[in-house]
Short mmCIF file of C-alpha atoms in Angstrom, two decimals:
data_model
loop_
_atom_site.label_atom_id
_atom_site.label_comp_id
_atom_site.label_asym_id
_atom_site.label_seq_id
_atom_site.Cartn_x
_atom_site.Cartn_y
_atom_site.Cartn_z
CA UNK H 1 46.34 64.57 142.73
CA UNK H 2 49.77 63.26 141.44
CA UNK H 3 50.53 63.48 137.53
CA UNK H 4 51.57 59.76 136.47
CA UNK H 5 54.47 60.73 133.98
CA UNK H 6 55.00 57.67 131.20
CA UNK H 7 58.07 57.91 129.60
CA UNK H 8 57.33 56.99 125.85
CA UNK H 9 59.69 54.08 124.64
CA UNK H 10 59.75 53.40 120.69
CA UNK H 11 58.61 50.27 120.49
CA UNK H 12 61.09 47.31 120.12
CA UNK H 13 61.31 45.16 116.86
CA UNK H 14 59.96 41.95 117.95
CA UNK H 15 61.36 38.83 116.52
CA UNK H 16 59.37 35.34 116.70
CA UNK H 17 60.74 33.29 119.64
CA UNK H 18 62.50 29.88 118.90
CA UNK H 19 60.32 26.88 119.38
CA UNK H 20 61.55 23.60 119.50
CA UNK H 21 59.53 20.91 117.49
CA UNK H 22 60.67 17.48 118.12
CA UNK H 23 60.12 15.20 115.32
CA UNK H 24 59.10 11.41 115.33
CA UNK H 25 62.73 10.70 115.93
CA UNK H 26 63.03 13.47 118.81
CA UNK H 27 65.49 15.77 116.76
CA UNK H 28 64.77 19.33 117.55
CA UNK H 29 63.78 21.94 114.86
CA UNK H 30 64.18 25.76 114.64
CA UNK H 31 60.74 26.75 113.47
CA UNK H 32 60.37 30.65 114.56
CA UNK H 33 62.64 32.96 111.97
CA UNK H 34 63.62 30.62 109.06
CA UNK H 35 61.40 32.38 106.53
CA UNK H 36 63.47 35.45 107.85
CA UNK H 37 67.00 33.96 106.99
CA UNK H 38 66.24 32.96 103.19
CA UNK H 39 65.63 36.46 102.10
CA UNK H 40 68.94 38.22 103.91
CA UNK H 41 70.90 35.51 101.56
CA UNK H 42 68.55 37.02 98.40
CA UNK H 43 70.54 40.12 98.29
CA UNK H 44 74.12 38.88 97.73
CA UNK H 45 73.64 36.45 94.75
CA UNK H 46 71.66 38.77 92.72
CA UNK H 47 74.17 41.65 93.56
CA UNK H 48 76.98 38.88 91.93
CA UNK H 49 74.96 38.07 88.76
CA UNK H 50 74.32 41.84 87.97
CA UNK H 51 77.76 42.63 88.69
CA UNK H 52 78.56 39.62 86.33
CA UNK H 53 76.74 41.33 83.73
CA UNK H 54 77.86 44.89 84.21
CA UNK H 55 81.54 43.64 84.22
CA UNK H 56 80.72 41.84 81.09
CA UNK H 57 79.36 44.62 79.16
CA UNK H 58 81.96 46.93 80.05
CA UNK H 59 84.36 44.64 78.71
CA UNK H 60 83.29 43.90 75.36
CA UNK H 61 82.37 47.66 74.72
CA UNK H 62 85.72 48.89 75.79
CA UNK H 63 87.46 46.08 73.41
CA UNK H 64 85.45 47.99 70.86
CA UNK H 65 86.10 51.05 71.43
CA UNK H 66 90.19 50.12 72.28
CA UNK H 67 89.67 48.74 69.19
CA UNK H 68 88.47 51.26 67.07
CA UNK H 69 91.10 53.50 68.50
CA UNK H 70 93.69 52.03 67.75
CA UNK H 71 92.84 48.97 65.12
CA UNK H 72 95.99 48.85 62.49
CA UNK H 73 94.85 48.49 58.84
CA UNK H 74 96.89 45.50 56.83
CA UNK H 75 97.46 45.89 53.15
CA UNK H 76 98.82 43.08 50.77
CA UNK H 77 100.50 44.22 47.77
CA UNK H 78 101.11 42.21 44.87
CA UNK H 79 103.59 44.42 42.43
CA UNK H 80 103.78 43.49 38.74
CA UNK H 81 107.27 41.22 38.47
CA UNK H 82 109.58 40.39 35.75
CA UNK H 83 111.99 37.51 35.44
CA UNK H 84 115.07 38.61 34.15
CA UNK H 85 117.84 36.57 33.12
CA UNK H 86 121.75 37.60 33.00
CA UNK H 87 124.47 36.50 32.17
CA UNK H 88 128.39 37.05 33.46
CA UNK H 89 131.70 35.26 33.80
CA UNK H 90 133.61 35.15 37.00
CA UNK H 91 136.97 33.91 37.84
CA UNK H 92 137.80 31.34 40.96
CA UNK H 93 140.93 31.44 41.50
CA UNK H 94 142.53 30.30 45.09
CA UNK H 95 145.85 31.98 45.34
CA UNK H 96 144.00 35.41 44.18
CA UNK H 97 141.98 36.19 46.76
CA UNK H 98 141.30 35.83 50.56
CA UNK H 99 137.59 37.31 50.16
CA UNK H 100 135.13 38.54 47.93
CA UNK H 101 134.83 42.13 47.66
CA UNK H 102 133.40 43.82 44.84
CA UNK H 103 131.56 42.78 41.77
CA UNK H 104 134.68 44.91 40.16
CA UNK H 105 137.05 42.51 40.64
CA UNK H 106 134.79 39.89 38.69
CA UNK H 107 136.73 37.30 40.81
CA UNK H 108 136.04 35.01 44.21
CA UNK H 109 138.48 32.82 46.12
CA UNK H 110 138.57 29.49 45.53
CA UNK H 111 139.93 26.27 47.25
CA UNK H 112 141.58 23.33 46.01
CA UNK H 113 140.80 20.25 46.99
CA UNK H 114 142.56 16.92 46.65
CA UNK H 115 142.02 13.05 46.78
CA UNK H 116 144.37 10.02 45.77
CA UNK H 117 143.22 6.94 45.94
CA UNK H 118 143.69 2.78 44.39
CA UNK H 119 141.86 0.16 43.44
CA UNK H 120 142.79 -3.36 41.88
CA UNK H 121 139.57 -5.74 40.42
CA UNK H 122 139.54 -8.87 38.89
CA UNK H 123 138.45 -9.30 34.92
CA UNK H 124 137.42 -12.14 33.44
CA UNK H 125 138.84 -12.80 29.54
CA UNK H 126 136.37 -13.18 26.91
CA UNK H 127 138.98 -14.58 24.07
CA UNK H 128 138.98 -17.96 22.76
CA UNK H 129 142.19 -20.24 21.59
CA UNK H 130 142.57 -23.50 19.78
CA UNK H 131 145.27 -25.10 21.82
CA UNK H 132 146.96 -28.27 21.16
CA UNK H 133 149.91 -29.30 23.45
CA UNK H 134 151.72 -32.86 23.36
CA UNK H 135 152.16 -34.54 26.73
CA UNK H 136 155.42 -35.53 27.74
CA UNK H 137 157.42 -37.46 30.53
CA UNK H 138 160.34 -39.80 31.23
CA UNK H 139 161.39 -42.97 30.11
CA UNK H 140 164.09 -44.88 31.67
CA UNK H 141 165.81 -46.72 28.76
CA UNK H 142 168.11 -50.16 29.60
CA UNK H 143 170.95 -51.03 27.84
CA UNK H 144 171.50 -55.34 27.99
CA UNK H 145 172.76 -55.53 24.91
CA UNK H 146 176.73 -54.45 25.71
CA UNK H 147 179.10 -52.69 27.93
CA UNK H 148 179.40 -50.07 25.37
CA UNK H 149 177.45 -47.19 25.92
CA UNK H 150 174.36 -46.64 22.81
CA UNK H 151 174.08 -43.00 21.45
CA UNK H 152 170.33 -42.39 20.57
CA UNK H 153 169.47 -39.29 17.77
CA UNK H 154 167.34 -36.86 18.67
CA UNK H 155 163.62 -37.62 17.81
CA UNK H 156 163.97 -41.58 18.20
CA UNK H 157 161.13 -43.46 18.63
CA UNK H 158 159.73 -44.99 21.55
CA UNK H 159 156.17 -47.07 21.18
CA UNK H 160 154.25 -47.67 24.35
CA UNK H 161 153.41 -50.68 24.41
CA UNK H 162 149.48 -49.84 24.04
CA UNK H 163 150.90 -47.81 20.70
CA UNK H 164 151.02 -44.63 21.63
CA UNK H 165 154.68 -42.99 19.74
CA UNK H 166 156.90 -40.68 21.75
CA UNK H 167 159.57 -39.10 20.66
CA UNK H 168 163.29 -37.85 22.54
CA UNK H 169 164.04 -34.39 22.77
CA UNK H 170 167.30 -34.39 22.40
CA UNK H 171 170.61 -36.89 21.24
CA UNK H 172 170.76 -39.20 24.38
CA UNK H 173 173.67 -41.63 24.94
CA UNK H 174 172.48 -45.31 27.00
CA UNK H 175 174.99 -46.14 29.65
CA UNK H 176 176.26 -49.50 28.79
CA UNK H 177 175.88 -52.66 31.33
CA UNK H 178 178.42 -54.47 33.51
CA UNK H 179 178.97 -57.56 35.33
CA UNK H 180 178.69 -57.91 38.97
CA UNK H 181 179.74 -61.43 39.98
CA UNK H 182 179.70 -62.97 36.97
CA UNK H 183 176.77 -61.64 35.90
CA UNK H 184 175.39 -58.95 33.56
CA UNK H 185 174.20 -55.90 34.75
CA UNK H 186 172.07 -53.67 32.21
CA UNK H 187 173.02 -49.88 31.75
CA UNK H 188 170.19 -47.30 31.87
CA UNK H 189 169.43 -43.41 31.45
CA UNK H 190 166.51 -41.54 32.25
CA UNK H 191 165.48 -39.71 29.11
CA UNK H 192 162.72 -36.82 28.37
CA UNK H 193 160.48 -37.98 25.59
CA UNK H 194 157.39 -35.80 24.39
CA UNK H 195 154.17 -37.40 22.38
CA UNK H 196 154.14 -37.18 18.28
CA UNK H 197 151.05 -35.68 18.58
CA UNK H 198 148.64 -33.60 20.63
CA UNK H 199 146.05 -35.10 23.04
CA UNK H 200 144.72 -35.79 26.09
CA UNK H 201 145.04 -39.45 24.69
CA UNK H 202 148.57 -39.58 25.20
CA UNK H 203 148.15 -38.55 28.94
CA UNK H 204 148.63 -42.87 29.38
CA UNK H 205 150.16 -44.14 32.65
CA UNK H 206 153.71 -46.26 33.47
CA UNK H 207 154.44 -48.05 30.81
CA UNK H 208 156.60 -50.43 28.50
CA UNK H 209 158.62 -48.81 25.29
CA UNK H 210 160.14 -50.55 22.46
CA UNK H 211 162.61 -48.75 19.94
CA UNK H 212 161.07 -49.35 16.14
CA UNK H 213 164.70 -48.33 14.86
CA UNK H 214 166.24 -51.42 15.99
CA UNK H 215 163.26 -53.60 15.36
CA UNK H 216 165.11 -56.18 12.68
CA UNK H 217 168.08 -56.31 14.56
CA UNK H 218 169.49 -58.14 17.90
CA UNK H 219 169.36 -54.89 19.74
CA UNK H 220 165.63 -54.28 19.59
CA UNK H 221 164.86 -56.85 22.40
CA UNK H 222 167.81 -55.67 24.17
CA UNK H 223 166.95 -52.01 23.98
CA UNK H 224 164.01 -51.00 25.76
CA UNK H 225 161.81 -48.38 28.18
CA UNK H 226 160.23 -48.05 31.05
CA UNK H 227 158.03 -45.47 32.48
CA UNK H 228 157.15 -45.16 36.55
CA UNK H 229 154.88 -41.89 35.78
CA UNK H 230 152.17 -40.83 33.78
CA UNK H 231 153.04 -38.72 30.92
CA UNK H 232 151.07 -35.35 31.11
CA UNK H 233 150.04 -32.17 29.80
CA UNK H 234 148.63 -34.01 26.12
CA UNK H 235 145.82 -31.22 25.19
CA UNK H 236 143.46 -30.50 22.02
CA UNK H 237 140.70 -28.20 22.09
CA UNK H 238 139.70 -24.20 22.77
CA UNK H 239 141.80 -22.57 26.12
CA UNK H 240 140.41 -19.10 27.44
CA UNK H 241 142.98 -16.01 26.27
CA UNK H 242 143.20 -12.47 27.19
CA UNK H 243 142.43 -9.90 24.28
CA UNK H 244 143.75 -6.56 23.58
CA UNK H 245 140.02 -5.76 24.09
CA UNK H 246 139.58 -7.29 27.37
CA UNK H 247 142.59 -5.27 28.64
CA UNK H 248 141.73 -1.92 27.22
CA UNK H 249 137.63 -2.04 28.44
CA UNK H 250 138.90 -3.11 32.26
CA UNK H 251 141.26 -0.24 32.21
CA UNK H 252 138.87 1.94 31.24
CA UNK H 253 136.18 1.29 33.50
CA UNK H 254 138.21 0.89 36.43
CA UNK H 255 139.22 4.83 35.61
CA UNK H 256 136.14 5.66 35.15
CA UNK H 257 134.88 3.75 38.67
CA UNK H 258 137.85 4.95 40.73
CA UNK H 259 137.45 8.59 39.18
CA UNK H 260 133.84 8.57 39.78
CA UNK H 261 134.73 7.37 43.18
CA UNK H 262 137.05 10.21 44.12
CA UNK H 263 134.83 13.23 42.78
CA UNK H 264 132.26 11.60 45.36
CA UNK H 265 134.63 11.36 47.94
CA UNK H 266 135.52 15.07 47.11
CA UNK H 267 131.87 16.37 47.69
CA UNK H 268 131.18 14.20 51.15
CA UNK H 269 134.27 15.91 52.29
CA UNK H 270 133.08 19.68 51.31
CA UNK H 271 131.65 21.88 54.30
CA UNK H 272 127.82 22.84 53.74
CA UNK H 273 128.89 26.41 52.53
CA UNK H 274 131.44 25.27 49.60
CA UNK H 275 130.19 24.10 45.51
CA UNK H 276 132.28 21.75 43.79
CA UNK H 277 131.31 21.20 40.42
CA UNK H 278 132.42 18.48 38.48
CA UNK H 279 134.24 20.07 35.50
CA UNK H 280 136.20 21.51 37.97
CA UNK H 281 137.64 18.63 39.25
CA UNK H 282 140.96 17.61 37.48
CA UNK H 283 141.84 14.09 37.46
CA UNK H 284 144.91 11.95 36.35
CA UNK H 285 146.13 8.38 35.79
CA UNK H 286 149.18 7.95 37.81
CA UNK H 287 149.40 4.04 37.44
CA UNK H 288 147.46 1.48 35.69
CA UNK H 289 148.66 -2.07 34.56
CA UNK H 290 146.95 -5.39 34.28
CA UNK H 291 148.59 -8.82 35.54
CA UNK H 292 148.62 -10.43 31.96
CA UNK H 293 149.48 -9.60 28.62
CA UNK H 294 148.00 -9.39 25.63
CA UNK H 295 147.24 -13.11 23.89
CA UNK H 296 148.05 -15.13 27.40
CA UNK H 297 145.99 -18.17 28.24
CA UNK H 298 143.88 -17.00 31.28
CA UNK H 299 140.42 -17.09 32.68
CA UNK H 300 141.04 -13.99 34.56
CA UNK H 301 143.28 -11.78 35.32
CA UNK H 302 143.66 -8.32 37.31
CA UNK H 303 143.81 -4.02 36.84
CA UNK H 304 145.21 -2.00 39.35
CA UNK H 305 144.34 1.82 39.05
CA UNK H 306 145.34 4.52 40.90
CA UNK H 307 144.27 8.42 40.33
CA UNK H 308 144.81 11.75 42.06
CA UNK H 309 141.69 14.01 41.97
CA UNK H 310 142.82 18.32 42.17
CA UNK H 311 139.35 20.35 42.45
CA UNK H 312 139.04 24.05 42.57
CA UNK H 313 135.93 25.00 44.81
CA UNK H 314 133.77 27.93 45.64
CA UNK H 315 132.02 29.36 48.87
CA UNK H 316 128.31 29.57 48.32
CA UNK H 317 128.62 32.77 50.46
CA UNK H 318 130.67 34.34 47.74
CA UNK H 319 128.95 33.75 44.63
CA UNK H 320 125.86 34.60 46.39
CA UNK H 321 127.16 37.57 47.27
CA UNK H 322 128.89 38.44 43.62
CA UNK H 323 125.60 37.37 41.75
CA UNK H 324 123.40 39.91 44.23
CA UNK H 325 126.12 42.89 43.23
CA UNK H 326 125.93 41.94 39.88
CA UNK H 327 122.36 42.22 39.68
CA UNK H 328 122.16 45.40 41.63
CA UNK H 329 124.96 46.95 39.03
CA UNK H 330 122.77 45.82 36.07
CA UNK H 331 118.77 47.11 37.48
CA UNK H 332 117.84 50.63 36.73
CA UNK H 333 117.65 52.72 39.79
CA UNK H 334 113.96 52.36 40.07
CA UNK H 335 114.05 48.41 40.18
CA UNK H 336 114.89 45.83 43.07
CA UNK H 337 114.79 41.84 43.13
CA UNK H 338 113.19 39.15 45.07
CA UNK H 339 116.66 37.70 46.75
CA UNK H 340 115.04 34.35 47.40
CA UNK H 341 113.91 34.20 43.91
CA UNK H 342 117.90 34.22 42.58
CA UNK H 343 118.48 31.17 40.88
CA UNK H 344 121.91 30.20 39.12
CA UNK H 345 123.15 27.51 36.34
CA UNK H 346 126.70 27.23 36.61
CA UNK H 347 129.45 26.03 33.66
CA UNK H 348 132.94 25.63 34.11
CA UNK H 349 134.20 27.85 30.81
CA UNK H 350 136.83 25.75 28.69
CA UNK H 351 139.14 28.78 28.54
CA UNK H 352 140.46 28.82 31.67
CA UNK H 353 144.39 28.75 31.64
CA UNK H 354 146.29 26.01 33.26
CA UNK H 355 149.73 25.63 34.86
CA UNK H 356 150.73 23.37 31.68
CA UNK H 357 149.01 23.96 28.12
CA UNK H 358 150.29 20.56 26.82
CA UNK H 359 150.48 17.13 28.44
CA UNK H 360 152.65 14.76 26.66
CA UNK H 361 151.00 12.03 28.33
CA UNK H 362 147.33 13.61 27.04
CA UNK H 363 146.78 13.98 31.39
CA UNK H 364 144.51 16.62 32.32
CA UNK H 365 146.67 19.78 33.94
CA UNK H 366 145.35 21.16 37.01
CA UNK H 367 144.92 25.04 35.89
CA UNK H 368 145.43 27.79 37.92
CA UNK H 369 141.97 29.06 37.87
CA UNK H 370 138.36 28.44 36.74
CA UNK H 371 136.10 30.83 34.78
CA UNK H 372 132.51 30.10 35.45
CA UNK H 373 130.14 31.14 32.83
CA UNK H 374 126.96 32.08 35.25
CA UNK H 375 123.07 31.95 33.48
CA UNK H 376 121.66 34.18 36.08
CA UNK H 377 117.21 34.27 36.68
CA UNK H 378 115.86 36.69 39.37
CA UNK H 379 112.58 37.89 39.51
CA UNK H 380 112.22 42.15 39.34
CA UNK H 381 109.92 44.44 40.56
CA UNK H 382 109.45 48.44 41.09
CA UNK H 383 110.96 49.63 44.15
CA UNK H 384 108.62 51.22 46.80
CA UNK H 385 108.88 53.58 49.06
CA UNK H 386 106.42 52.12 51.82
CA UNK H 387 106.25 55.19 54.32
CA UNK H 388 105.07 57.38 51.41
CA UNK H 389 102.38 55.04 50.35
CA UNK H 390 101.02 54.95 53.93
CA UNK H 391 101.30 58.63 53.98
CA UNK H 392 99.17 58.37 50.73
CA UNK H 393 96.50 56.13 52.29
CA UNK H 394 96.34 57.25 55.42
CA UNK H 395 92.83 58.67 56.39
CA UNK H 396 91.62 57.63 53.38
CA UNK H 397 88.16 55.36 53.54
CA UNK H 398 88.89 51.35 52.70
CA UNK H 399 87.31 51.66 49.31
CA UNK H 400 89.16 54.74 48.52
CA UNK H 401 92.46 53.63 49.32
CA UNK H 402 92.07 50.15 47.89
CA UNK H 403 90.79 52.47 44.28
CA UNK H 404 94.32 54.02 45.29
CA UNK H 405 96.81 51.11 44.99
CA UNK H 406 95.03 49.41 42.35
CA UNK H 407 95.72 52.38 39.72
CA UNK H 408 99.25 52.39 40.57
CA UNK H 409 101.06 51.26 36.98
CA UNK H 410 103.10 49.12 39.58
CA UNK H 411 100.54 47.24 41.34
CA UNK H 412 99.16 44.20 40.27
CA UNK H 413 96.55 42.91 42.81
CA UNK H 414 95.78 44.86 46.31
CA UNK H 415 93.92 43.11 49.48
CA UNK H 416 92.87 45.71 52.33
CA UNK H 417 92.18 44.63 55.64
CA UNK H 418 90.36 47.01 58.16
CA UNK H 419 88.51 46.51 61.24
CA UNK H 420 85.32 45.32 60.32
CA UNK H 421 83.70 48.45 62.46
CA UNK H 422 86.43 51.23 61.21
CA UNK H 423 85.22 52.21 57.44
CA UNK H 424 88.61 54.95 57.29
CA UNK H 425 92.18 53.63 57.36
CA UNK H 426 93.91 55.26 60.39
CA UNK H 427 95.46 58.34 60.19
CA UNK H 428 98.75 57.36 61.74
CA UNK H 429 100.96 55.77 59.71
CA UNK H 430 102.60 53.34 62.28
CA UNK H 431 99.14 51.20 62.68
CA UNK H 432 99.55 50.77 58.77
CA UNK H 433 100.97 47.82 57.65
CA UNK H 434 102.33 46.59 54.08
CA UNK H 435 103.37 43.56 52.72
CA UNK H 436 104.27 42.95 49.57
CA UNK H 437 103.66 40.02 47.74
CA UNK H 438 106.08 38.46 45.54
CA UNK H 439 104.55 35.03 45.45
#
């Protein structure tokens, strides 16, 4: 009888066949295996999230420890200061020097600077004048007396015929008449006569004239005047006048405006890095007149000015630089200075010398220097060597290096800074920093 041999097969993993569901609307549906499909896509989004996690963990604690490896300690010093205040002269003189160079010379270089410049303004006169003036004019007198001319004195009379007397101004002579044809033809001269008295009231218009010094005689009909014009300039009251006083105060503030004026124009000019104070600008009057004189009758009248400005100016580069040797040459060795702290009051010293002692003319002389009296305030403060005070720290716990500092004579107020997880400061000296505070 035959041996039936069955080869053993491991069984196959089965999988649920598809089945197609139609719905109500007749789309088909894959039923067999979905269950299957939603937990293979399990795995991968909880694999992300814990990776998430991991990834986040690991970061933060190796900030920390990054951290607390190398985490730099910050210290604020605040030394004890001083103000100190010192004084010095120093000489600017420009045809000295070229440059600063040492506190030594007790000199900088300088540089002139110049400005001319005019100005005329109209003044009004404050004085007050009684005026009287007699009005005058021309009379044309005729001569129908004679042929034979009629010499009039000086000062004869001529009466308008509204009254008003006018005198001649000089001996006149009346041309004597003629005949033309037979008949008579009356001589006549224009003569200048001026009013007996002052007045606008003798201003009057053309008029008749009769001559009182013949009156009683035949020639007083024959003699007579006639004006064509008005007779004019008859005055009586108060006339505006320039004073001595009116002249002297325009003059003087017209120098003082146009010299004002020019220092101005002086400082626009300067570049940013040069001082020009204003005792050190020199200043003289080359012209000044006024238009009237003294006592004339004038509402106004006008000043012209004119001044040239010489200044002698500094670079701010330069003093700086003088003032920061000077204070260096006058610390002991185991002080220094807050440079922002330097302040300076400048004076222009009287006793510089000038190029001419006397001025006849009392003009300022442009000198041929400047001594500037300097008022010097800096604030001080004990110098420290930084790298050994690190050295001195370093290791140390916060408290015990903050206890440190604070004992120092030299040390006013100390603020430590450490990483909030690092109790020691660290022992290397380059993730120590120092500040000091000078504020």
């Amino acid at each position: 009888m035959r041996k039936k041999i069955l080869d053993i097969v491991p069984p196959k993993e089965e999988f649920p066949k598809k089945v197609n569901l139609k719905d109500n609307e007749g789309e088909s549906r894959e039923k067999a295996g979905f269950g299957v499909e939603r937990e293979k896509n399990r795995f991968p989004w909880f694999f992300i999230k814990a990776f998430g996690v991991l990834f986040l963990v690991l970061a933060i604690g190796g900030g920390l420890l990054f951290s607390l490896l190398f985490a730099r300690a910050k210290i604020e010093i605040s030394p004890e200061t001083e103000i100190l205040t010192l004084k010095t002269k120093v000489n600017v003189a420009p045809a000295a020097l070229n440059a600063y160079t040492s506190v030594k010379d007790n000199s900088i270089p300088g540089k002139i600077f110049e400005d001319e410049r005019t100005i005329s303004r109209k003044f009004f006169s404050s004085g007050k004048a009684l005026k009287e003036r007699r009005a005058e004019g021309i009379i044309r007198v005729y001569n129908n007396y004679s042929t034979s001319p009629q010499p009039l004195l000086p000062n004869t009379r001529f009466v308008s015929d509204k009254g008003k007397l006018f005198r001649s101004t000089k001996r006149e002579v009346i041309a004597g008449g003629h005949y033309e044809k037979g008949k008579f033809v009356a001589g006549f001269t224009d003569i200048k006569v001026r009013a007996a008295e002052p007045g606008e009231e003798y201003n009057i218009g053309p008029s008749a004239f009769s001559i009182p010094g013949f009156r009683g005689t035949p020639k007083y009909t024959y003699f007579y005047g006639k004006s064509f014009s008005p007779m004019a300039g008859g005055f009586k009251g108060e006339v505006p006048q320039v004073t001595l006083e009116d002249i002297n105060n325009s003059e003087d503030a017209l120098v003082k405006e146009v010299e004002e004026e020019s220092r101005d124009f002086l400082k626009k000019t300067l570049s940013d890095d040069y001082i020009l104070l204003d005792r050190a600008v020199f200043q003289n009057v080359v012209e000044k007149n006024a238009s009237a004189q003294v006592g004339a009758e004038a509402e106004s009248f006008e000043v012209k000015v004119k001044i040239r400005s010489q200044g002698i100016g500094f670079k701010k580069s330069d003093i700086k630089n003088f003032v920061k040797d000077f204070i260096n040459s006058s610390l002991p060795k185991e002080k220094t200075f807050q440079e922002s702290s330097i302040k300076i009051d400048y004076l222009v010293d009287d006793s510089f010398s000038g190029k001419d002692s006397s001025s006849k003319d009392n003009k300022s002389s442009f000198p041929e220097k400047i001594v500037l009296d300097l008022v010097i305030r800096v604030k001080t403060y004990q110098k420290v060597n930084l790298n050994d005070l690190k050295k001195a720290i370093s290791g140390k716990t916060t408290d015990e290096a903050r206890i440190f500092l604070e004992n120092l004579s030299y040390v006013k107020n100390v603020n430590v800074n450490n990483f909030f997880l690092k109790k020691r400061i660290p022992e290397d000296i380059h993730r120590i920093d120092i500040k000091m505070n000078l504020d």
